[in-house]
């Protein structure tokens, strides 16, 4: 019998009861022993040294960049090697599997690469230069998947792979992230049945109360490890376990599954880090750290995108600063996955308890004025409220029809991204942010989906020509962004595990004092979120020899009143 963590058996029993849990554990051990027999013994990973200030992830679809006659995954690799080496350490390829809807999040086959994008060889070749993050779309599969087709055909092996519910059942307690029906009628060999569909009628929720489903997902994860996965994003993990009569979100069984997956990686692939994706209020979100050692190593920092937008829209960093002052990780093994933009919109639910409804309404109105849209969720009382703001982040910050000089818009955008880079954690940068993209209204017209506004497929040749033109918006954003990334990478004070103190210097300044893990280096990161000039004093923060701006080279005395132009970033390193 394997020497695997014996607490895995306890977790299996907690999920399935003693007899079924023991049977599940026996099968799990066989899977992991077979995996270990085919691989070199894993090298131990120091949790505190897993990540550094040099870690920056690019978030992209496999088809975000395209070139004639070339599979998009090859185009992505070529572009990344030409333009991103030395800045980006890892690439998060959003679901690149065969799919039927939702731009990849209705997976037909977890173990295949969409032939329109390329092959597993293309994925592995990208992994030779960059670490890789894959999605495990764990909550649901496509209605066109083999699993669901066999369920409909009456195959007894798949009869309990999905959740069948009598439509007369009271499901009013269930927390909904969408306004679509929770149950979807389907014709099966057994007759008309209603299956649980949290997100859409094409995304059929899996039944993790069946241990066969859990074990199949473990097989998928081990397959991903073989393909070079270093980070795994657990998509929509909060909704995994269902128990009628409850909210069906963040249930204890869901956390047990995350802990079990952590045990599995710790045992056979400790180089893999778990990142949980839960677009929910902050306290709920950070619950996926567990005790700091037993669940995710990273969680998405969902309040950051709307709070940064609010700070810049209002010209006042007070709320953002107050929120950031309360951030803490439960252990040196955990940190935040910081982002401002992604393939999804800007989540609104994370603002609950942070911003009053009137301020949220102002953000909604701003996004609509700037050409965006708003997605809604259904509340328990049947009402609807904003769930997500669908807009390109650059355009959320600057009105596309406002007539402002491009340079000012670029400065406004880059200060938002400097905040992302300066915060303790690991930055995740969406490809359209890095390349200075704008709203893609044509995509919304083509698909009828508001989220398409920030998912434009780009011609790699056109992007390359734009980057070669220093006057272009793409070049101004890209090279300004890259300079910030490279500056960050060179400074141990920006290490994810370094100390962070929020400074109260001026309402318009989001200011952090970052300290390297060894306590030897300090950087005061100042970000003017307003369109007005501001001044700040760093008196009392040390730096007996003064401060040097890493971005401009300017030096300031210890008692100087440091000026910041509108939307200026100053990263000031202490001397002495």
Coordinates of C-alpha atoms in Angstrom, one line a residue:
X1 CA 0.0 0.0 0.0
X2 CA 1.2 3.5 -0.8
X3 CA 2.8 5.9 1.8
X4 CA 0.5 8.7 0.7
X5 CA -1.0 11.1 3.3
X6 CA -3.4 9.0 5.4
X7 CA -5.7 12.0 5.9
X8 CA -6.8 11.5 2.3
X9 CA -8.8 8.5 3.5
X10 CA -10.5 10.7 6.1
X11 CA -11.4 13.2 3.4
X12 CA -12.9 10.5 1.2
X13 CA -14.9 9.2 4.2
X14 CA -16.1 12.7 5.0
X15 CA -17.4 13.0 1.4
X16 CA -18.9 9.6 0.9
X17 CA -19.2 7.8 4.2
X18 CA -17.1 5.0 5.6
X19 CA -17.7 2.2 3.1
X20 CA -17.9 4.2 -0.1
X21 CA -15.1 6.5 1.2
X22 CA -12.7 3.6 1.7
X23 CA -13.5 2.3 -1.7
X24 CA -12.8 5.7 -3.2
X25 CA -9.6 6.0 -1.3
X26 CA -8.4 2.6 -2.5
X27 CA -9.0 3.6 -6.1
X28 CA -7.3 7.0 -5.5
X29 CA -4.2 5.4 -4.1
X30 CA -4.0 3.1 -7.2
X31 CA -4.2 6.1 -9.5
X32 CA -1.5 8.0 -7.6
X33 CA 0.8 5.0 -7.3
X34 CA 0.5 4.4 -11.0
X35 CA 1.4 8.0 -11.6
X36 CA 4.4 7.9 -9.3
X37 CA 5.7 4.7 -10.9
X38 CA 6.0 6.5 -14.2
X39 CA 7.7 9.6 -12.9
X40 CA 10.9 10.6 -11.0
X41 CA 10.3 11.2 -7.3
X42 CA 9.0 14.8 -6.9
X43 CA 11.5 17.3 -5.6
X44 CA 10.4 19.1 -2.4
X45 CA 9.2 22.7 -2.9
X46 CA 9.9 25.3 -0.2
X47 CA 6.4 27.0 0.1
X48 CA 8.0 30.4 0.8
X49 CA 10.3 30.2 -2.2
X50 CA 7.8 28.9 -4.7
X51 CA 7.2 32.4 -6.1
X52 CA 9.1 35.6 -6.3
X53 CA 8.8 39.1 -7.7
X54 CA 9.8 37.8 -11.1
X55 CA 6.6 35.8 -11.4
X56 CA 4.0 37.4 -13.7
X57 CA 1.3 35.5 -15.5
X58 CA -0.1 36.3 -18.9
X59 CA -3.8 35.5 -19.2
X60 CA -4.8 34.6 -22.8
X61 CA -7.0 32.5 -25.0
X62 CA -5.2 30.0 -27.2
X63 CA -6.7 31.9 -30.1
X64 CA -6.1 35.4 -29.0
X65 CA -3.3 35.9 -31.6
X66 CA -3.6 34.6 -35.1
X67 CA -1.4 34.4 -38.2
X68 CA -2.2 32.9 -41.7
X69 CA -1.4 29.3 -42.1
X70 CA -0.2 28.8 -38.5
X71 CA -2.0 27.1 -35.6
X72 CA -2.8 29.9 -33.0
X73 CA -1.0 28.1 -30.2
X74 CA 2.2 28.3 -32.3
X75 CA 1.5 31.9 -33.0
X76 CA 1.1 32.5 -29.3
X77 CA 4.4 30.8 -28.6
X78 CA 6.2 32.7 -31.3
X79 CA 4.8 36.1 -30.2
X80 CA 5.6 35.3 -26.5
X81 CA 9.1 34.3 -27.2
X82 CA 9.7 37.4 -29.3
X83 CA 8.0 40.0 -27.1
X84 CA 7.5 38.6 -23.6
X85 CA 10.6 36.8 -22.5
X86 CA 12.1 38.5 -19.5
X87 CA 8.8 40.0 -18.5
X88 CA 6.3 37.2 -18.4
X89 CA 7.2 34.0 -16.4
X90 CA 4.0 32.0 -17.1
X91 CA 1.1 31.8 -19.5
X92 CA -2.4 31.0 -18.5
X93 CA -4.0 29.5 -21.6
X94 CA -7.8 29.8 -21.0
X95 CA -9.6 26.6 -21.8
X96 CA -8.1 25.3 -25.1
X97 CA -10.2 22.1 -25.3
X98 CA -12.9 21.2 -27.7
X99 CA -16.0 23.1 -26.5
X100 CA -19.6 23.9 -27.5
X101 CA -20.1 27.4 -26.0
X102 CA -18.9 30.1 -23.6
X103 CA -15.6 30.5 -25.4
X104 CA -14.2 27.3 -24.0
X105 CA -15.9 26.9 -20.7
X106 CA -18.4 24.3 -21.9
X107 CA -15.8 21.5 -22.3
X108 CA -16.5 18.6 -24.6
X109 CA -13.3 16.7 -23.9
X110 CA -10.9 17.5 -21.1
X111 CA -8.0 15.6 -22.5
X112 CA -8.0 17.0 -26.1
X113 CA -6.7 20.2 -27.6
X114 CA -9.2 22.0 -29.8
X115 CA -7.8 21.2 -33.3
X116 CA -8.6 24.8 -34.4
X117 CA -5.9 25.9 -32.0
X118 CA -3.2 23.2 -32.4
X119 CA -2.0 20.1 -30.5
X120 CA -0.6 19.0 -27.2
X121 CA 2.9 19.3 -28.7
X122 CA 2.2 23.0 -29.2
X123 CA 1.2 23.4 -25.6
X124 CA 4.2 21.5 -24.3
X125 CA 6.6 23.6 -26.6
X126 CA 5.2 26.8 -25.0
X127 CA 5.9 25.2 -21.7
X128 CA 9.6 24.8 -22.6
X129 CA 9.9 28.6 -22.2
X130 CA 7.2 29.6 -19.8
X131 CA 5.4 28.0 -16.9
X132 CA 1.9 27.0 -17.8
X133 CA -1.5 27.5 -16.1
X134 CA -4.4 25.3 -17.2
X135 CA -8.1 25.5 -16.2
X136 CA -9.9 22.7 -14.6
X137 CA -13.5 23.5 -15.6
X138 CA -14.5 21.4 -12.7
X139 CA -18.2 22.3 -12.0
X140 CA -19.7 21.3 -15.4
X141 CA -19.2 19.8 -18.8
X142 CA -20.7 20.5 -22.2
X143 CA -24.0 19.0 -23.1
X144 CA -22.2 17.6 -26.2
X145 CA -19.6 15.8 -24.0
X146 CA -19.4 12.0 -24.2
X147 CA -20.2 11.8 -20.5
X148 CA -23.5 13.6 -20.9
X149 CA -24.4 11.8 -24.1
X150 CA -23.9 8.5 -22.3
X151 CA -26.0 9.8 -19.4
X152 CA -28.8 10.6 -21.8
X153 CA -28.5 7.2 -23.5
X154 CA -29.0 5.4 -20.2
X155 CA -25.5 4.0 -19.7
X156 CA -25.6 2.9 -16.1
X157 CA -21.9 3.9 -15.6
X158 CA -22.9 7.5 -16.2
X159 CA -26.4 7.5 -14.6
X160 CA -25.2 9.4 -11.5
X161 CA -22.7 11.7 -13.3
X162 CA -25.2 14.5 -13.3
X163 CA -27.7 15.9 -10.9
X164 CA -31.4 15.1 -11.6
X165 CA -34.0 17.2 -9.8
X166 CA -37.8 17.2 -9.7
X167 CA -38.7 20.6 -11.0
X168 CA -41.2 20.9 -8.2
X169 CA -38.4 20.9 -5.6
X170 CA -37.9 24.1 -3.7
X171 CA -34.5 25.5 -4.8
X172 CA -35.1 29.0 -3.6
X173 CA -32.1 28.9 -1.2
X174 CA -29.6 28.3 -4.0
X175 CA -27.3 31.2 -4.7
X176 CA -27.4 32.1 -8.4
X177 CA -24.6 33.7 -10.5
X178 CA -26.9 34.0 -13.5
X179 CA -30.5 34.9 -14.4
X180 CA -30.9 31.7 -16.5
X181 CA -33.0 28.8 -15.2
X182 CA -31.3 26.5 -12.7
X183 CA -32.8 23.3 -14.1
X184 CA -32.7 22.3 -17.8
X185 CA -35.1 19.7 -19.2
X186 CA -33.5 16.9 -21.3
X187 CA -34.9 13.9 -23.1
X188 CA -33.1 10.7 -21.9
X189 CA -33.6 7.0 -22.3
X190 CA -35.5 7.1 -19.0
X191 CA -37.8 9.9 -20.2
X192 CA -37.9 13.6 -19.6
X193 CA -35.5 14.6 -16.8
X194 CA -34.4 18.0 -15.4
X195 CA -30.7 18.4 -14.7
X196 CA -28.8 21.0 -12.7
X197 CA -27.3 23.8 -14.8
X198 CA -25.7 26.6 -12.7
X199 CA -24.4 28.6 -15.7
X200 CA -26.3 27.7 -18.9
X201 CA -28.3 24.9 -20.5
X202 CA -25.2 23.9 -22.4
X203 CA -23.1 23.6 -19.2
X204 CA -24.3 20.6 -17.2
X205 CA -23.2 20.4 -13.6
X206 CA -21.3 17.3 -12.5
X207 CA -22.4 15.3 -9.5
X208 CA -19.5 15.1 -7.2
X209 CA -21.6 13.2 -4.7
X210 CA -20.6 10.3 -7.0
X211 CA -17.0 9.3 -6.3
X212 CA -16.6 8.2 -9.9
X213 CA -16.8 11.8 -10.9
X214 CA -14.1 12.9 -8.4
X215 CA -11.8 10.1 -9.6
X216 CA -12.3 11.0 -13.2
X217 CA -11.3 14.6 -12.4
X218 CA -8.2 13.4 -10.6
X219 CA -7.3 11.4 -13.7
X220 CA -7.7 14.6 -15.8
X221 CA -5.5 16.6 -13.4
X222 CA -2.7 14.0 -13.5
X223 CA -2.9 14.1 -17.3
X224 CA -2.4 17.9 -17.1
X225 CA 0.6 17.5 -14.9
X226 CA 2.1 15.2 -17.6
X227 CA 1.6 17.9 -20.1
X228 CA 3.6 20.5 -18.1
X229 CA 1.0 22.2 -15.9
X230 CA 2.5 24.3 -13.1
X231 CA -0.6 26.2 -12.0
X232 CA -4.2 24.9 -12.0
X233 CA -7.1 27.3 -11.9
X234 CA -10.2 25.7 -10.3
X235 CA -12.9 27.4 -12.3
X236 CA -16.2 28.2 -10.5
X237 CA -15.1 26.0 -7.6
X238 CA -17.5 27.6 -5.1
X239 CA -20.5 25.9 -6.7
X240 CA -19.1 22.4 -6.9
X241 CA -21.1 20.6 -4.2
X242 CA -24.9 20.7 -4.1
X243 CA -27.2 19.9 -1.2
X244 CA -30.8 20.8 -1.7
X245 CA -32.0 23.1 1.1
X246 CA -28.7 24.9 1.3
X247 CA -27.2 27.8 -0.7
X248 CA -25.1 25.3 -2.7
X249 CA -22.1 27.7 -2.6
X250 CA -19.0 27.2 -0.4
X251 CA -20.3 24.1 1.2
X252 CA -17.9 22.2 3.5
X253 CA -17.8 19.3 1.0
X254 CA -16.4 21.7 -1.6
X255 CA -13.6 22.7 0.7
X256 CA -12.9 19.1 1.4
X257 CA -12.5 18.4 -2.3
X258 CA -10.0 21.4 -2.6
X259 CA -8.1 20.0 0.4
X260 CA -8.0 16.6 -1.2
X261 CA -6.7 18.0 -4.4
X262 CA -4.0 19.8 -2.5
X263 CA -3.0 16.6 -0.8
X264 CA -2.8 14.9 -4.2
X265 CA -0.5 17.6 -5.6
X266 CA 1.6 17.7 -2.5
X267 CA 2.1 14.0 -2.7
X268 CA 2.9 13.5 -6.4
X269 CA 3.4 16.9 -8.0
X270 CA 4.3 19.5 -5.4
X271 CA 5.5 21.9 -8.1
X272 CA 1.8 22.5 -9.0
X273 CA 0.0 25.4 -7.3
X274 CA -3.8 25.7 -6.9
X275 CA -5.5 28.9 -7.8
X276 CA -9.2 29.2 -6.9
X277 CA -11.6 31.3 -8.9
X278 CA -14.5 32.5 -6.8
X279 CA -16.2 35.7 -7.9
X280 CA -17.8 36.4 -4.5
X281 CA -17.4 38.9 -1.6
X282 CA -13.9 39.0 -0.1
X283 CA -14.4 37.1 3.1
X284 CA -15.9 34.2 1.1
X285 CA -13.2 34.4 -1.5
X286 CA -10.3 34.0 1.0
X287 CA -11.9 31.0 2.7
X288 CA -10.2 29.0 -0.1
X289 CA -6.9 29.6 1.6
X290 CA -8.1 27.2 4.2
X291 CA -5.8 27.3 7.2
X292 CA -3.0 28.6 5.0
X293 CA -1.5 25.2 4.4
X294 CA -4.3 22.9 3.3
X295 CA -6.2 24.5 0.4
X296 CA -5.2 26.9 -2.4
X297 CA -1.8 28.6 -2.5
X298 CA -3.4 31.5 -4.5
X299 CA -6.8 33.0 -4.7
X300 CA -8.1 35.5 -7.3
X301 CA -8.2 39.0 -5.8
X302 CA -11.7 39.9 -7.1
X303 CA -12.2 43.2 -5.2
X304 CA -9.1 44.7 -6.9
X305 CA -10.5 45.4 -10.4
X306 CA -13.7 47.3 -9.3
X307 CA -11.9 49.1 -6.4
X308 CA -9.1 50.3 -8.6
X309 CA -11.7 51.5 -11.2
X310 CA -13.6 53.3 -8.4
X311 CA -10.4 55.0 -7.1
X312 CA -9.5 56.3 -10.5
X313 CA -13.1 57.2 -11.5
X314 CA -13.4 59.2 -8.3
X315 CA -9.9 60.5 -8.1
X316 CA -9.8 59.3 -4.5
X317 CA -7.9 56.2 -3.2
X318 CA -9.4 56.2 0.3
X319 CA -11.7 53.2 -0.2
X320 CA -9.0 51.2 -2.1
X321 CA -6.4 52.0 0.6
X322 CA -8.8 51.1 3.5
X323 CA -9.5 47.7 1.9
X324 CA -5.9 47.0 1.1
X325 CA -4.9 47.8 4.7
X326 CA -6.9 44.8 5.8
X327 CA -5.4 42.3 3.4
X328 CA -3.4 39.5 4.9
X329 CA -2.5 35.9 4.0
X330 CA -2.8 33.1 6.5
X331 CA 0.6 31.7 5.9
X332 CA 3.9 32.2 4.0
X333 CA 2.6 29.5 1.6
X334 CA -0.3 31.6 0.4
X335 CA -0.6 34.8 -1.6
X336 CA -3.1 36.7 -3.8
X337 CA -3.5 36.3 -7.6
X338 CA -3.9 40.0 -8.4
X339 CA -5.6 41.1 -11.6
X340 CA -7.6 44.0 -13.0
X341 CA -8.9 42.5 -16.2
X342 CA -9.7 39.0 -17.5
X343 CA -11.7 37.2 -20.1
X344 CA -14.7 37.9 -17.9
X345 CA -16.0 41.3 -16.9
X346 CA -15.4 43.3 -13.7
X347 CA -17.1 41.5 -10.9
X348 CA -19.5 43.6 -8.7
X349 CA -20.3 41.1 -6.0
X350 CA -16.9 41.5 -4.4
X351 CA -17.8 45.1 -3.6
X352 CA -20.5 43.9 -1.2
X353 CA -19.7 45.4 2.2
X354 CA -17.0 47.6 0.8
X355 CA -18.8 50.2 -1.4
X356 CA -22.3 51.5 -0.8
X357 CA -24.9 50.8 -3.5
X358 CA -24.9 54.4 -4.7
X359 CA -21.2 54.2 -5.5
X360 CA -21.7 50.9 -7.3
X361 CA -24.5 52.4 -9.3
X362 CA -22.1 55.2 -10.4
X363 CA -19.7 52.6 -11.6
X364 CA -22.5 50.9 -13.5
X365 CA -23.5 54.2 -15.1
X366 CA -19.8 55.0 -16.0
X367 CA -19.4 51.6 -17.8
X368 CA -22.5 52.1 -19.8
X369 CA -21.4 55.7 -20.8
X370 CA -18.1 54.2 -21.9
X371 CA -19.8 51.7 -24.2
X372 CA -19.9 48.7 -21.9
X373 CA -22.8 46.6 -20.6
X374 CA -23.9 45.1 -17.3
X375 CA -24.7 41.4 -16.6
X376 CA -27.2 40.7 -13.8
X377 CA -27.8 37.9 -11.3
X378 CA -31.1 36.7 -9.8
X379 CA -31.4 37.2 -6.0
X380 CA -33.2 34.9 -3.6
X381 CA -36.2 37.2 -3.6
X382 CA -36.5 37.1 -7.3
X383 CA -35.0 40.5 -7.9
X384 CA -32.0 41.2 -10.1
X385 CA -28.8 43.1 -9.3
X386 CA -25.5 43.8 -11.1
X387 CA -23.2 40.9 -11.2
X388 CA -20.5 41.9 -13.7
X389 CA -19.5 45.0 -15.7
X390 CA -18.7 44.0 -19.3
X391 CA -16.1 46.4 -20.7
X392 CA -12.5 46.5 -21.7
X393 CA -10.5 47.8 -18.7
X394 CA -8.8 50.6 -20.7
X395 CA -12.2 51.9 -21.8
X396 CA -13.6 51.5 -18.3
X397 CA -11.0 54.0 -17.2
X398 CA -11.1 56.4 -20.2
X399 CA -14.2 57.4 -22.3
X400 CA -13.5 56.1 -25.8
X401 CA -15.5 59.2 -27.1
X402 CA -14.1 61.6 -24.6
X403 CA -11.6 63.3 -26.9
X404 CA -8.7 63.1 -24.4
X405 CA -5.1 63.0 -25.6
X406 CA -3.9 59.4 -25.9
X407 CA -1.0 60.1 -23.6
X408 CA -3.3 61.0 -20.8
X409 CA -5.4 57.9 -21.3
X410 CA -2.2 55.8 -21.3
X411 CA -1.0 57.3 -18.0
X412 CA -4.4 56.7 -16.4
X413 CA -4.3 53.1 -17.5
X414 CA -0.7 52.5 -16.5
X415 CA -1.3 53.8 -13.0
X416 CA -4.0 51.2 -12.6
X417 CA -1.6 48.5 -13.7
X418 CA 1.2 49.8 -11.5
X419 CA -1.2 49.3 -8.5
X420 CA -1.7 45.7 -9.6
X421 CA 2.1 45.1 -9.9
X422 CA 2.9 46.8 -6.6
X423 CA 0.5 44.9 -4.4
X424 CA 1.7 41.9 -2.5
X425 CA 0.9 38.8 -4.6
X426 CA 1.4 37.5 -8.1
X427 CA 0.1 39.6 -11.0
X428 CA -2.1 38.2 -13.7
X429 CA -2.1 40.3 -16.8
X430 CA -4.8 39.9 -19.5
X431 CA -3.4 40.0 -23.0
X432 CA -5.8 42.8 -24.0
X433 CA -4.5 44.9 -21.1
X434 CA -0.9 44.3 -22.0
X435 CA -1.6 45.2 -25.7
X436 CA -3.7 48.2 -25.1
X437 CA -6.9 46.9 -26.7
X438 CA -10.2 48.7 -26.8
X439 CA -13.9 47.6 -26.7
X440 CA -14.7 45.0 -29.3
X441 CA -18.3 46.0 -30.1
X442 CA -18.3 43.9 -33.3
X443 CA -17.7 40.8 -31.3
X444 CA -20.8 41.6 -29.1
X445 CA -22.8 42.0 -32.3
X446 CA -21.5 38.7 -33.6
X447 CA -22.1 36.6 -30.5
X448 CA -24.9 38.4 -28.7
X449 CA -22.8 38.0 -25.5
X450 CA -21.7 41.1 -23.6
X451 CA -18.5 39.3 -22.5
X452 CA -17.2 39.2 -26.0
X453 CA -16.4 43.0 -25.7
X454 CA -13.1 42.0 -24.2
X455 CA -12.3 38.8 -26.1
X456 CA -11.2 40.1 -29.5
X457 CA -9.0 37.7 -31.6
X458 CA -6.1 39.7 -32.8
X459 CA -4.0 39.5 -36.0
X460 CA -0.4 38.9 -34.7
X461 CA 1.0 40.7 -37.7
X462 CA -1.0 43.8 -37.1
X463 CA -0.1 43.8 -33.4
X464 CA 3.6 43.4 -34.3
X465 CA 3.4 46.4 -36.6
X466 CA 1.6 48.5 -34.0
X467 CA 4.3 47.6 -31.4
X468 CA 7.0 48.8 -33.9
X469 CA 5.3 52.2 -34.1
X470 CA 6.2 54.2 -30.9
X471 CA 3.3 56.5 -31.5
X472 CA 0.6 53.8 -31.5
X473 CA -1.6 53.2 -28.5
X474 CA -0.5 49.5 -28.3
X475 CA 3.2 50.5 -28.2
X476 CA 2.7 53.1 -25.6
X477 CA 0.8 50.7 -23.3
X478 CA 2.9 47.7 -24.0
X479 CA 6.4 49.3 -23.5
X480 CA 5.2 51.3 -20.5
X481 CA 3.7 48.2 -19.0
X482 CA 6.8 46.1 -19.7
X483 CA 9.0 48.7 -18.1
X484 CA 7.0 48.5 -14.9
X485 CA 7.2 44.7 -15.0
X486 CA 10.9 44.7 -15.5
X487 CA 11.4 47.2 -12.7
X488 CA 9.3 45.1 -10.3
X489 CA 11.2 41.9 -11.2
X490 CA 14.5 43.4 -10.2
X491 CA 13.4 44.4 -6.7
X492 CA 13.1 41.9 -3.8
X493 CA 10.9 44.4 -2.0
X494 CA 8.1 43.4 -4.5
X495 CA 8.4 39.7 -3.5
X496 CA 4.9 38.2 -2.9
X497 CA 6.0 37.3 0.6
X498 CA 7.5 40.7 1.4
X499 CA 5.8 42.9 4.0
X500 CA 3.2 45.4 2.9
X501 CA 2.1 48.6 4.7
X502 CA -0.6 50.9 3.3
X503 CA 0.5 54.5 3.8
X504 CA -1.9 57.4 4.4
X505 CA -0.2 60.2 2.5
X506 CA -2.9 62.0 0.5
X507 CA -6.5 61.0 -0.6
X508 CA -5.4 60.9 -4.2
X509 CA -2.5 58.6 -3.6
X510 CA -2.6 54.8 -3.3
X511 CA 0.6 54.3 -1.4
X512 CA 2.4 51.2 -0.2
X513 CA 5.6 50.6 1.7
X514 CA 6.9 47.2 0.5
X515 CA 9.8 45.5 2.3
X516 CA 11.9 42.6 1.1
X517 CA 11.5 39.3 3.0
X518 CA 14.9 39.7 4.5
X519 CA 14.0 43.2 5.7
X520 CA 16.9 44.8 3.9
X521 CA 15.2 46.7 1.1
X522 CA 12.2 49.1 1.1
X523 CA 10.2 50.7 -1.7
X524 CA 7.5 53.3 -1.3
X525 CA 5.1 52.7 -4.2
X526 CA 3.1 55.9 -4.8
X527 CA 0.2 56.0 -7.3
X528 CA -1.7 59.2 -8.1
X529 CA -5.2 58.0 -9.1
X530 CA -6.4 61.5 -9.8
X531 CA -6.2 64.0 -12.7
X532 CA -4.6 66.6 -10.4
X533 CA -1.1 67.0 -9.1
X534 CA -0.3 65.9 -5.6
X535 CA 2.6 66.0 -3.1
X536 CA 3.7 63.5 -0.5
X537 CA 6.2 63.3 2.3
X538 CA 8.0 60.1 3.3
X539 CA 9.3 61.6 6.5
X540 CA 9.5 59.0 9.3
X541 CA 9.6 56.0 6.9
X542 CA 13.4 55.6 7.2
X543 CA 15.6 56.1 4.1
X544 CA 18.3 58.1 5.9
X545 CA 20.0 58.5 2.6
X546 CA 16.8 59.7 0.9
X547 CA 14.8 58.0 -1.9
X548 CA 15.4 57.3 -5.5
X549 CA 12.6 56.9 -8.1
X550 CA 13.2 53.6 -9.9
X551 CA 11.2 54.8 -12.9
X552 CA 12.7 58.3 -13.4
X553 CA 16.0 58.1 -11.7
X554 CA 15.2 61.2 -9.6
X555 CA 16.6 61.5 -6.1
X556 CA 14.7 63.0 -3.1
X557 CA 15.9 63.9 0.3
X558 CA 14.5 62.3 3.4
X559 CA 12.4 65.4 4.1
X560 CA 11.4 66.2 0.6
X561 CA 7.9 67.0 -0.5
X562 CA 7.7 64.6 -3.5
X563 CA 5.6 65.8 -6.4
X564 CA 3.4 63.5 -8.5
X565 CA 1.8 64.7 -11.7
X566 CA -1.7 63.5 -12.6
X567 CA -1.8 59.7 -12.9
X568 CA 2.0 59.5 -12.1
X569 CA 3.6 56.4 -10.6
X570 CA 6.6 56.7 -8.4
X571 CA 8.4 53.7 -7.0
X572 CA 10.8 55.2 -4.5
X573 CA 13.6 53.0 -3.2
X574 CA 15.1 53.9 0.2
X575 CA 18.8 54.6 0.5
X576 CA 20.6 54.0 3.8

